[in-house]
Amino acid sequence: MRTWREMRRFPLAVQLLLVNQLGVNTGFYLLIPYLATHLTDNLGMSAAVVGIVLGVRNLSQQGLFILGGSASDRIGARGVIIAGCALRTVGFALFALGDDLAVLLAASVLSGLAGALFNPAVRTYIAQEAAERRAEAFALFNVFATTGALIGPLLGSALLLVDFRTSALTAAGVFAALTVAQAMVLPTRTVEPSKGTVLADWREVLGNRAFLAFALAMVGMFTLENQLYLLLPDGARQATGWDGAAGLVFLVGAFANLAFQLRVTRALKERGDRARWIATGLGLMAAAFLPPALVTGSSGNPVLRALPVVIGALLLHLGVMVAQPFVLELIPGFGRPELTGTYFGIFYVVSGVAAAVGNTVVGWAMDIGERGDADWLPWACCALFGVASALGVAWLRRLGSLPTPSKPAVPAAA
């Protein structure tokens, strides 16, 4: 009830976009976690082909964020959000109706492009509409996104009892409903686009050394956040010998996010500058990988062995709760308001590349650790990622390179 009361204090547009994110994550997690199984078990595709289909979807999204961000600046975030949800409706419907590789690749491209459009556009719209309350708005955004990530897999697993096509068509229906709701309710904002070309906008953002330094410093945050789906589930399974332990770890952290995200952001907002709390959050994320590292390879009671993994998951979620809303709040402050979408777009391109590279490094450390009787190696690797990012943000804070919510940074300060 507290969350709903807080949501109602924001303008109608922000309220709709929060509910929109709930629907986006519900529809996404309803389908995507089960797509690989459908391609292999139902369609008989090889692992290599499955990797191509999933990789095309991820590349289409992460690599094209900059287009969604620039389009938000040029034509307005509202139209880009609607177009993105409409494209994902078509993409997910194709997953339901298509069995050959060409159709599945088209579905992957469309669904990835859809995310590249509406993800930066939604954040741009919220940043513009929430004004001085951006931190709370992005905290609520995180809560609704986490709720969708909980509902989606549960609904998807239930629909799979019928068949995959039913699950895919339901996901497409969710995005179709979001498209209609946004077209009918989401207010149109006046757009004052940059007077130069799109390439000039990109050059301006890429020439902002403080912004690029900050985006690179955030590599640790995105890499470690991805370990909620890679290293931590693997650690839970190894500790307990039970495959279901992976889902349990995720649920514990997700419920902690739902219970405390808004309270944490509110408590920290007036206590120190944003950069301080971002660095603190990154430090907590680094510390999250120390408890599991201390018990890897040990034997004993499975419940006691799982406890450090659960503690690590909770610390990781707490670090995200502390840092992420302030990260999203600061991004628009690096440049002109007319380029807010472009800043978000380029930031998420960097984060996508970072997550891919970081996961590769962690996966390599997992393989090396398993072969060399060094199970602690991937956990230590993640801790170092977090420490490096925390020190990077602390260094930028000391240089005075980061903006405050009300004052843009000087581009050349870094």
Short mmCIF file of C-alpha atoms in Angstrom, two decimals:
data_model
loop_
_atom_site.label_atom_id
_atom_site.label_comp_id
_atom_site.label_asym_id
_atom_site.label_seq_id
_atom_site.Cartn_x
_atom_site.Cartn_y
_atom_site.Cartn_z
CA MET A 1 0.00 0.00 0.00
CA ARG A 2 2.87 2.38 0.80
CA THR A 3 4.26 1.91 -2.70
CA TRP A 4 0.91 2.71 -4.33
CA ARG A 5 0.47 5.82 -2.16
CA GLU A 6 3.93 7.01 -3.12
CA MET A 7 3.26 6.33 -6.79
CA ARG A 8 0.10 8.45 -6.73
CA ARG A 9 2.16 11.49 -5.67
CA PHE A 10 3.80 11.54 -9.11
CA PRO A 11 2.28 12.92 -12.33
CA LEU A 12 0.02 10.63 -14.35
CA ALA A 13 2.73 10.05 -16.96
CA VAL A 14 5.18 8.70 -14.35
CA GLN A 15 2.46 6.50 -12.84
CA LEU A 16 1.71 5.00 -16.24
CA LEU A 17 5.38 4.38 -16.99
CA LEU A 18 5.85 2.61 -13.65
CA VAL A 19 2.94 0.29 -14.43
CA ASN A 20 4.35 0.01 -17.95
CA GLN A 21 7.65 -1.29 -16.56
CA LEU A 22 5.75 -3.85 -14.50
CA GLY A 23 4.08 -5.04 -17.70
CA VAL A 24 7.31 -4.92 -19.73
CA ASN A 25 9.19 -7.15 -17.30
CA THR A 26 6.20 -9.45 -16.84
CA GLY A 27 5.91 -9.97 -20.59
CA PHE A 28 9.66 -10.32 -21.08
CA TYR A 29 10.29 -12.85 -18.30
CA LEU A 30 7.14 -14.71 -19.20
CA LEU A 31 8.76 -15.69 -22.50
CA ILE A 32 12.53 -15.20 -22.78
CA PRO A 33 13.71 -17.57 -19.97
CA TYR A 34 11.91 -20.43 -21.73
CA LEU A 35 12.85 -19.56 -25.30
CA ALA A 36 16.06 -21.63 -25.42
CA THR A 37 14.23 -24.71 -24.15
CA HIS A 38 11.53 -24.24 -26.82
CA LEU A 39 14.11 -23.93 -29.59
CA THR A 40 15.98 -27.06 -28.53
CA ASP A 41 13.26 -29.38 -27.21
CA ASN A 42 10.29 -28.38 -29.40
CA LEU A 43 12.02 -27.30 -32.61
CA GLY A 44 15.08 -29.54 -32.40
CA MET A 45 17.63 -26.79 -33.02
CA SER A 46 21.28 -27.20 -32.15
CA ALA A 47 22.92 -25.28 -29.32
CA ALA A 48 24.86 -23.21 -31.86
CA VAL A 49 21.67 -22.09 -33.64
CA VAL A 50 20.01 -21.32 -30.32
CA GLY A 51 23.02 -19.20 -29.41
CA ILE A 52 22.69 -17.29 -32.67
CA VAL A 53 18.98 -16.56 -32.11
CA LEU A 54 19.51 -15.39 -28.54
CA GLY A 55 22.66 -13.48 -29.44
CA VAL A 56 20.92 -11.61 -32.26
CA ARG A 57 18.19 -10.50 -29.85
CA ASN A 58 20.70 -9.27 -27.28
CA LEU A 59 22.90 -7.55 -29.88
CA SER A 60 19.89 -5.86 -31.49
CA GLN A 61 18.91 -4.41 -28.13
CA GLN A 62 22.23 -3.50 -26.53
CA GLY A 63 23.85 -2.24 -29.71
CA LEU A 64 20.96 0.02 -30.77
CA PHE A 65 20.17 1.78 -27.49
CA ILE A 66 21.75 4.89 -28.95
CA LEU A 67 19.07 4.97 -31.67
CA GLY A 68 16.28 4.86 -29.12
CA GLY A 69 17.92 7.59 -27.08
CA SER A 70 18.44 9.89 -30.07
CA ALA A 71 14.92 9.26 -31.33
CA SER A 72 13.57 10.28 -27.91
CA ASP A 73 15.43 13.58 -28.16
CA ARG A 74 14.34 14.24 -31.74
CA ILE A 75 10.70 13.16 -31.91
CA GLY A 76 9.78 12.80 -28.24
CA ALA A 77 9.97 9.88 -25.82
CA ARG A 78 6.22 9.16 -26.01
CA GLY A 79 6.23 8.09 -29.65
CA VAL A 80 9.38 6.02 -29.21
CA ILE A 81 7.90 4.17 -26.22
CA ILE A 82 4.72 3.35 -28.14
CA ALA A 83 6.67 2.24 -31.22
CA GLY A 84 8.94 0.04 -29.10
CA CYS A 85 6.05 -1.76 -27.39
CA ALA A 86 4.29 -2.24 -30.73
CA LEU A 87 7.45 -3.77 -32.24
CA ARG A 88 7.86 -6.14 -29.32
CA THR A 89 4.22 -7.21 -29.74
CA VAL A 90 5.03 -8.23 -33.31
CA GLY A 91 8.34 -9.85 -32.35
CA PHE A 92 6.88 -11.99 -29.59
CA ALA A 93 3.95 -13.00 -31.81
CA LEU A 94 6.47 -14.21 -34.40
CA PHE A 95 8.12 -16.39 -31.76
CA ALA A 96 4.73 -18.03 -31.29
CA LEU A 97 3.87 -18.43 -34.97
CA GLY A 98 7.25 -19.09 -36.63
CA ASP A 99 9.17 -22.37 -36.69
CA ASP A 100 11.90 -21.74 -39.28
CA LEU A 101 15.16 -19.94 -38.60
CA ALA A 102 14.44 -16.89 -40.79
CA VAL A 103 11.22 -16.08 -38.88
CA LEU A 104 12.89 -16.65 -35.51
CA LEU A 105 15.78 -14.35 -36.44
CA ALA A 106 13.28 -11.69 -37.53
CA ALA A 107 11.48 -12.10 -34.20
CA SER A 108 14.80 -11.72 -32.36
CA VAL A 109 15.73 -8.56 -34.25
CA LEU A 110 12.30 -6.97 -33.75
CA SER A 111 12.09 -7.80 -30.04
CA GLY A 112 15.66 -6.57 -29.48
CA LEU A 113 15.09 -3.35 -31.45
CA ALA A 114 11.92 -2.80 -29.42
CA GLY A 115 13.89 -2.85 -26.17
CA ALA A 116 16.49 -0.52 -27.69
CA LEU A 117 13.69 1.94 -28.40
CA PHE A 118 11.58 1.98 -25.25
CA ASN A 119 14.24 1.38 -22.57
CA PRO A 120 16.12 4.71 -22.97
CA ALA A 121 12.88 6.47 -23.92
CA VAL A 122 11.10 5.46 -20.70
CA ARG A 123 14.03 6.60 -18.56
CA THR A 124 14.21 9.86 -20.50
CA TYR A 125 10.50 10.55 -19.99
CA ILE A 126 10.70 9.79 -16.25
CA ALA A 127 13.80 11.97 -15.83
CA GLN A 128 12.03 14.87 -17.54
CA GLU A 129 8.68 14.43 -15.78
CA ALA A 130 9.89 13.67 -12.23
CA ALA A 131 12.17 16.77 -12.08
CA GLU A 132 13.70 17.10 -8.60
CA ARG A 133 12.16 13.78 -7.47
CA ARG A 134 14.06 11.65 -9.98
CA ALA A 135 15.73 9.50 -7.33
CA GLU A 136 12.41 8.42 -5.80
CA ALA A 137 10.91 7.90 -9.26
CA PHE A 138 13.76 5.62 -10.30
CA ALA A 139 13.56 3.78 -6.97
CA LEU A 140 9.88 3.06 -7.67
CA PHE A 141 10.84 2.13 -11.22
CA ASN A 142 13.20 -0.50 -9.79
CA VAL A 143 10.45 -1.83 -7.50
CA PHE A 144 7.96 -2.23 -10.36
CA ALA A 145 10.62 -3.79 -12.59
CA THR A 146 11.50 -6.33 -9.88
CA THR A 147 7.82 -7.16 -9.36
CA GLY A 148 7.46 -7.87 -13.07
CA ALA A 149 10.59 -10.03 -12.99
CA LEU A 150 8.92 -12.09 -10.23
CA ILE A 151 5.49 -12.39 -11.85
CA GLY A 152 6.74 -13.15 -15.37
CA PRO A 153 8.54 -16.48 -14.73
CA LEU A 154 5.72 -17.73 -12.51
CA LEU A 155 3.09 -16.94 -15.14
CA GLY A 156 5.32 -18.32 -17.89
CA SER A 157 5.87 -21.63 -16.12
CA ALA A 158 2.11 -21.99 -15.64
CA LEU A 159 1.37 -21.21 -19.31
CA LEU A 160 4.01 -23.70 -20.44
CA LEU A 161 1.75 -26.40 -19.03
CA VAL A 162 -0.40 -25.62 -22.07
CA ASP A 163 2.38 -24.97 -24.63
CA PHE A 164 5.04 -22.43 -25.58
CA ARG A 165 2.86 -20.74 -28.20
CA THR A 166 0.27 -19.87 -25.58
CA SER A 167 3.01 -18.34 -23.44
CA ALA A 168 4.41 -16.33 -26.38
CA LEU A 169 1.00 -15.06 -27.49
CA THR A 170 0.21 -14.04 -23.91
CA ALA A 171 3.48 -12.08 -23.76
CA ALA A 172 2.59 -10.44 -27.08
CA GLY A 173 -0.83 -9.59 -25.67
CA VAL A 174 0.77 -7.90 -22.66
CA PHE A 175 2.80 -5.63 -24.95
CA ALA A 176 -0.21 -4.97 -27.17
CA ALA A 177 -2.17 -3.80 -24.11
CA LEU A 178 0.74 -1.57 -23.05
CA THR A 179 0.88 -0.06 -26.54
CA VAL A 180 -2.82 0.84 -26.47
CA ALA A 181 -2.64 2.20 -22.90
CA GLN A 182 0.30 4.46 -23.72
CA ALA A 183 -1.29 5.72 -26.93
CA MET A 184 -4.48 6.61 -25.05
CA VAL A 185 -3.15 7.94 -21.74
CA LEU A 186 0.52 8.98 -21.97
CA PRO A 187 0.67 12.78 -22.36
CA THR A 188 2.62 14.33 -25.22
CA ARG A 189 5.59 16.44 -24.16
CA THR A 190 6.82 19.41 -26.14
CA VAL A 191 10.08 18.46 -27.83
CA GLU A 192 12.85 20.99 -28.43
CA PRO A 193 15.40 18.98 -30.42
CA SER A 194 19.03 19.90 -30.75
CA LYS A 195 19.67 22.28 -33.64
CA GLY A 196 22.56 20.18 -35.01
CA THR A 197 22.61 16.76 -36.62
CA VAL A 198 22.25 13.43 -34.85
CA LEU A 199 25.95 12.74 -35.48
CA ALA A 200 26.77 16.08 -33.89
CA ASP A 201 24.73 15.05 -30.84
CA TRP A 202 26.65 11.78 -30.59
CA ARG A 203 29.98 13.59 -30.91
CA GLU A 204 28.95 15.98 -28.15
CA VAL A 205 28.05 13.17 -25.77
CA LEU A 206 31.09 11.05 -26.64
CA GLY A 207 33.25 14.13 -26.19
CA ASN A 208 32.02 14.57 -22.61
CA ARG A 209 34.98 13.05 -20.79
CA ALA A 210 33.31 13.19 -17.36
CA PHE A 211 30.31 11.25 -18.66
CA LEU A 212 32.43 8.60 -20.39
CA ALA A 213 34.57 8.18 -17.28
CA PHE A 214 31.41 7.70 -15.21
CA ALA A 215 29.94 5.19 -17.70
CA LEU A 216 33.17 3.17 -17.61
CA ALA A 217 33.21 3.32 -13.82
CA MET A 218 29.77 1.71 -13.85
CA VAL A 219 31.13 -1.40 -15.58
CA GLY A 220 31.34 -3.10 -12.19
CA MET A 221 27.70 -2.40 -11.34
CA PHE A 222 26.32 -3.99 -14.49
CA THR A 223 28.75 -6.92 -14.39
CA LEU A 224 27.95 -7.75 -10.78
CA GLU A 225 24.21 -7.27 -11.22
CA ASN A 226 24.35 -9.90 -13.97
CA GLN A 227 25.76 -12.41 -11.48
CA LEU A 228 22.26 -12.72 -10.04
CA TYR A 229 21.68 -14.93 -13.10
CA LEU A 230 25.10 -16.60 -13.42
CA LEU A 231 27.47 -16.97 -10.47
CA LEU A 232 25.10 -16.74 -7.50
CA PRO A 233 22.63 -19.35 -8.84
CA ASP A 234 25.56 -21.65 -9.62
CA GLY A 235 26.92 -21.14 -6.10
CA ALA A 236 23.51 -21.92 -4.57
CA ARG A 237 23.21 -25.13 -6.59
CA GLN A 238 26.72 -26.27 -5.63
CA ALA A 239 26.16 -25.47 -1.95
CA THR A 240 22.87 -27.39 -1.65
CA GLY A 241 22.92 -29.89 -4.49
CA TRP A 242 19.40 -28.68 -5.34
CA ASP A 243 18.59 -26.94 -8.62
CA GLY A 244 15.68 -25.06 -7.02
CA ALA A 245 18.09 -23.23 -4.69
CA ALA A 246 18.99 -20.87 -7.55
CA GLY A 247 15.42 -19.58 -7.80
CA LEU A 248 15.15 -19.32 -4.03
CA VAL A 249 18.20 -17.05 -3.86
CA PHE A 250 16.72 -14.78 -6.51
CA LEU A 251 13.35 -14.63 -4.70
CA VAL A 252 14.95 -13.69 -1.36
CA GLY A 253 16.79 -10.77 -2.95
CA ALA A 254 13.80 -9.66 -4.99
CA PHE A 255 11.51 -9.52 -1.97
CA ALA A 256 14.16 -7.51 -0.11
CA ASN A 257 14.13 -5.06 -3.03
CA LEU A 258 10.35 -4.74 -2.90
CA ALA A 259 10.38 -4.15 0.85
CA PHE A 260 13.27 -1.70 1.18
CA GLN A 261 14.13 0.02 -2.13
CA LEU A 262 12.04 3.15 -1.62
CA ARG A 263 12.95 3.45 2.05
CA VAL A 264 16.67 3.16 1.29
CA THR A 265 16.55 5.83 -1.44
CA ARG A 266 14.55 8.24 0.72
CA ALA A 267 16.83 7.76 3.71
CA LEU A 268 20.01 8.42 1.70
CA LYS A 269 18.78 11.20 -0.56
CA GLU A 270 19.29 13.97 1.99
CA ARG A 271 22.37 12.46 3.63
CA GLY A 272 25.42 13.24 1.55
CA ASP A 273 25.94 13.68 -2.17
CA ARG A 274 24.88 11.14 -4.78
CA ALA A 275 28.41 10.09 -5.76
CA ARG A 276 29.13 9.07 -2.17
CA TRP A 277 26.17 6.70 -2.12
CA ILE A 278 26.93 5.31 -5.58
CA ALA A 279 30.46 4.43 -4.42
CA THR A 280 29.03 2.96 -1.21
CA GLY A 281 26.56 0.84 -3.16
CA LEU A 282 29.34 -0.46 -5.40
CA GLY A 283 31.38 -1.30 -2.31
CA LEU A 284 28.45 -3.31 -0.91
CA MET A 285 28.14 -5.12 -4.24
CA ALA A 286 31.83 -6.02 -4.06
CA ALA A 287 31.45 -7.25 -0.47
CA ALA A 288 28.54 -9.47 -1.54
CA PHE A 289 30.98 -11.91 -3.16
CA LEU A 290 33.20 -12.39 -0.13
CA PRO A 291 30.94 -14.62 2.05
CA PRO A 292 30.42 -17.22 -0.71
CA ALA A 293 34.16 -17.17 -1.52
CA LEU A 294 34.99 -18.17 2.05
CA VAL A 295 32.99 -21.42 1.93
CA THR A 296 33.54 -22.60 -1.65
CA GLY A 297 34.70 -26.18 -1.86
CA SER A 298 33.83 -26.89 1.79
CA SER A 299 31.60 -29.72 2.91
CA GLY A 300 28.95 -29.95 5.58
CA ASN A 301 25.33 -29.11 6.14
CA PRO A 302 23.82 -27.87 2.84
CA VAL A 303 21.69 -25.28 4.64
CA LEU A 304 24.70 -23.80 6.42
CA ARG A 305 26.69 -23.84 3.18
CA ALA A 306 23.88 -22.01 1.39
CA LEU A 307 23.68 -19.29 4.04
CA PRO A 308 26.75 -17.32 2.78
CA VAL A 309 25.29 -17.39 -0.74
CA VAL A 310 21.99 -15.99 0.54
CA ILE A 311 23.87 -13.31 2.49
CA GLY A 312 25.80 -12.47 -0.66
CA ALA A 313 22.59 -12.17 -2.70
CA LEU A 314 21.06 -9.86 -0.09
CA LEU A 315 24.20 -7.67 0.00
CA LEU A 316 24.22 -7.50 -3.80
CA HIS A 317 20.58 -6.41 -3.89
CA LEU A 318 21.26 -3.86 -1.14
CA GLY A 319 24.16 -2.43 -3.14
CA VAL A 320 21.95 -2.11 -6.22
CA MET A 321 19.24 -0.45 -4.12
CA VAL A 322 21.74 2.09 -2.82
CA ALA A 323 23.49 2.91 -6.10
CA GLN A 324 21.12 2.44 -9.04
CA PRO A 325 18.49 5.16 -8.45
CA PHE A 326 21.22 7.77 -7.97
CA VAL A 327 23.08 6.58 -11.08
CA LEU A 328 19.94 7.07 -13.19
CA GLU A 329 19.28 10.40 -11.49
CA LEU A 330 22.75 11.74 -12.35
CA ILE A 331 22.90 10.79 -16.03
CA PRO A 332 20.72 13.68 -17.34
CA GLY A 333 22.89 16.16 -15.43
CA PHE A 334 25.95 15.51 -17.57
CA GLY A 335 24.68 17.55 -20.51
CA ARG A 336 21.95 19.63 -22.10
CA PRO A 337 18.33 18.63 -21.39
CA GLU A 338 17.78 18.26 -25.14
CA LEU A 339 20.22 15.32 -25.16
CA THR A 340 18.88 13.38 -22.16
CA GLY A 341 17.81 10.46 -24.34
CA THR A 342 21.16 10.32 -26.12
CA TYR A 343 23.00 10.23 -22.79
CA PHE A 344 20.83 7.34 -21.59
CA GLY A 345 21.24 5.54 -24.91
CA ILE A 346 25.04 5.72 -24.96
CA PHE A 347 25.20 4.87 -21.26
CA TYR A 348 23.27 1.65 -21.90
CA VAL A 349 25.38 0.75 -24.93
CA VAL A 350 28.42 0.93 -22.67
CA SER A 351 26.64 -1.10 -19.98
CA GLY A 352 25.62 -3.77 -22.49
CA VAL A 353 29.18 -4.18 -23.71
CA ALA A 354 30.41 -4.16 -20.12
CA ALA A 355 27.98 -6.87 -19.06
CA ALA A 356 28.98 -9.06 -22.01
CA VAL A 357 32.71 -8.66 -21.36
CA GLY A 358 32.27 -8.99 -17.60
CA ASN A 359 30.22 -12.17 -17.88
CA THR A 360 32.85 -13.62 -20.20
CA VAL A 361 35.58 -12.89 -17.67
CA VAL A 362 33.53 -14.35 -14.80
CA GLY A 363 32.67 -17.43 -16.86
CA TRP A 364 36.36 -17.88 -17.70
CA ALA A 365 37.22 -17.58 -13.98
CA MET A 366 34.55 -20.20 -13.16
CA ASP A 367 36.09 -22.64 -15.66
CA ILE A 368 39.64 -21.99 -14.46
CA GLY A 369 38.57 -22.31 -10.82
CA GLU A 370 36.80 -25.60 -11.44
CA ARG A 371 39.77 -27.12 -13.28
CA GLY A 372 42.39 -25.78 -10.90
CA ASP A 373 40.64 -26.47 -7.58
CA ALA A 374 40.26 -22.71 -7.05
CA ASP A 375 36.51 -22.33 -6.58
CA TRP A 376 37.08 -18.95 -4.92
CA LEU A 377 38.47 -17.42 -8.13
CA PRO A 378 35.24 -16.16 -9.79
CA TRP A 379 34.01 -14.73 -6.48
CA ALA A 380 37.28 -12.87 -5.97
CA CYS A 381 37.13 -11.68 -9.58
CA CYS A 382 33.66 -10.16 -8.99
CA ALA A 383 34.78 -8.53 -5.75
CA LEU A 384 37.65 -6.87 -7.64
CA PHE A 385 35.22 -5.62 -10.31
CA GLY A 386 33.14 -3.96 -7.60
CA VAL A 387 36.11 -2.45 -5.77
CA ALA A 388 37.51 -1.03 -9.01
CA SER A 389 34.17 0.61 -9.86
CA ALA A 390 33.75 2.02 -6.35
CA LEU A 391 37.25 3.52 -6.47
CA GLY A 392 36.53 4.94 -9.94
CA VAL A 393 33.43 6.75 -8.73
CA ALA A 394 35.24 7.96 -5.60
CA TRP A 395 38.02 9.33 -7.80
CA LEU A 396 35.53 11.18 -10.05
CA ARG A 397 33.84 12.56 -6.94
CA ARG A 398 37.16 13.83 -5.62
CA LEU A 399 37.86 15.55 -8.96
CA GLY A 400 34.43 17.22 -8.84
CA SER A 401 33.57 15.68 -12.22
CA LEU A 402 30.10 14.42 -11.36
CA PRO A 403 26.93 16.54 -11.57
CA THR A 404 24.52 17.26 -8.77
CA PRO A 405 20.79 16.84 -9.46
CA SER A 406 20.50 20.58 -10.05
CA LYS A 407 23.89 21.44 -11.60
CA PRO A 408 25.42 19.91 -14.76
CA ALA A 409 28.99 18.74 -14.70
CA VAL A 410 31.75 20.46 -16.63
CA PRO A 411 32.50 18.08 -19.55
CA ALA A 412 36.27 18.50 -19.40
CA ALA A 413 36.58 18.04 -15.62
CA ALA A 414 37.64 14.39 -15.85
#
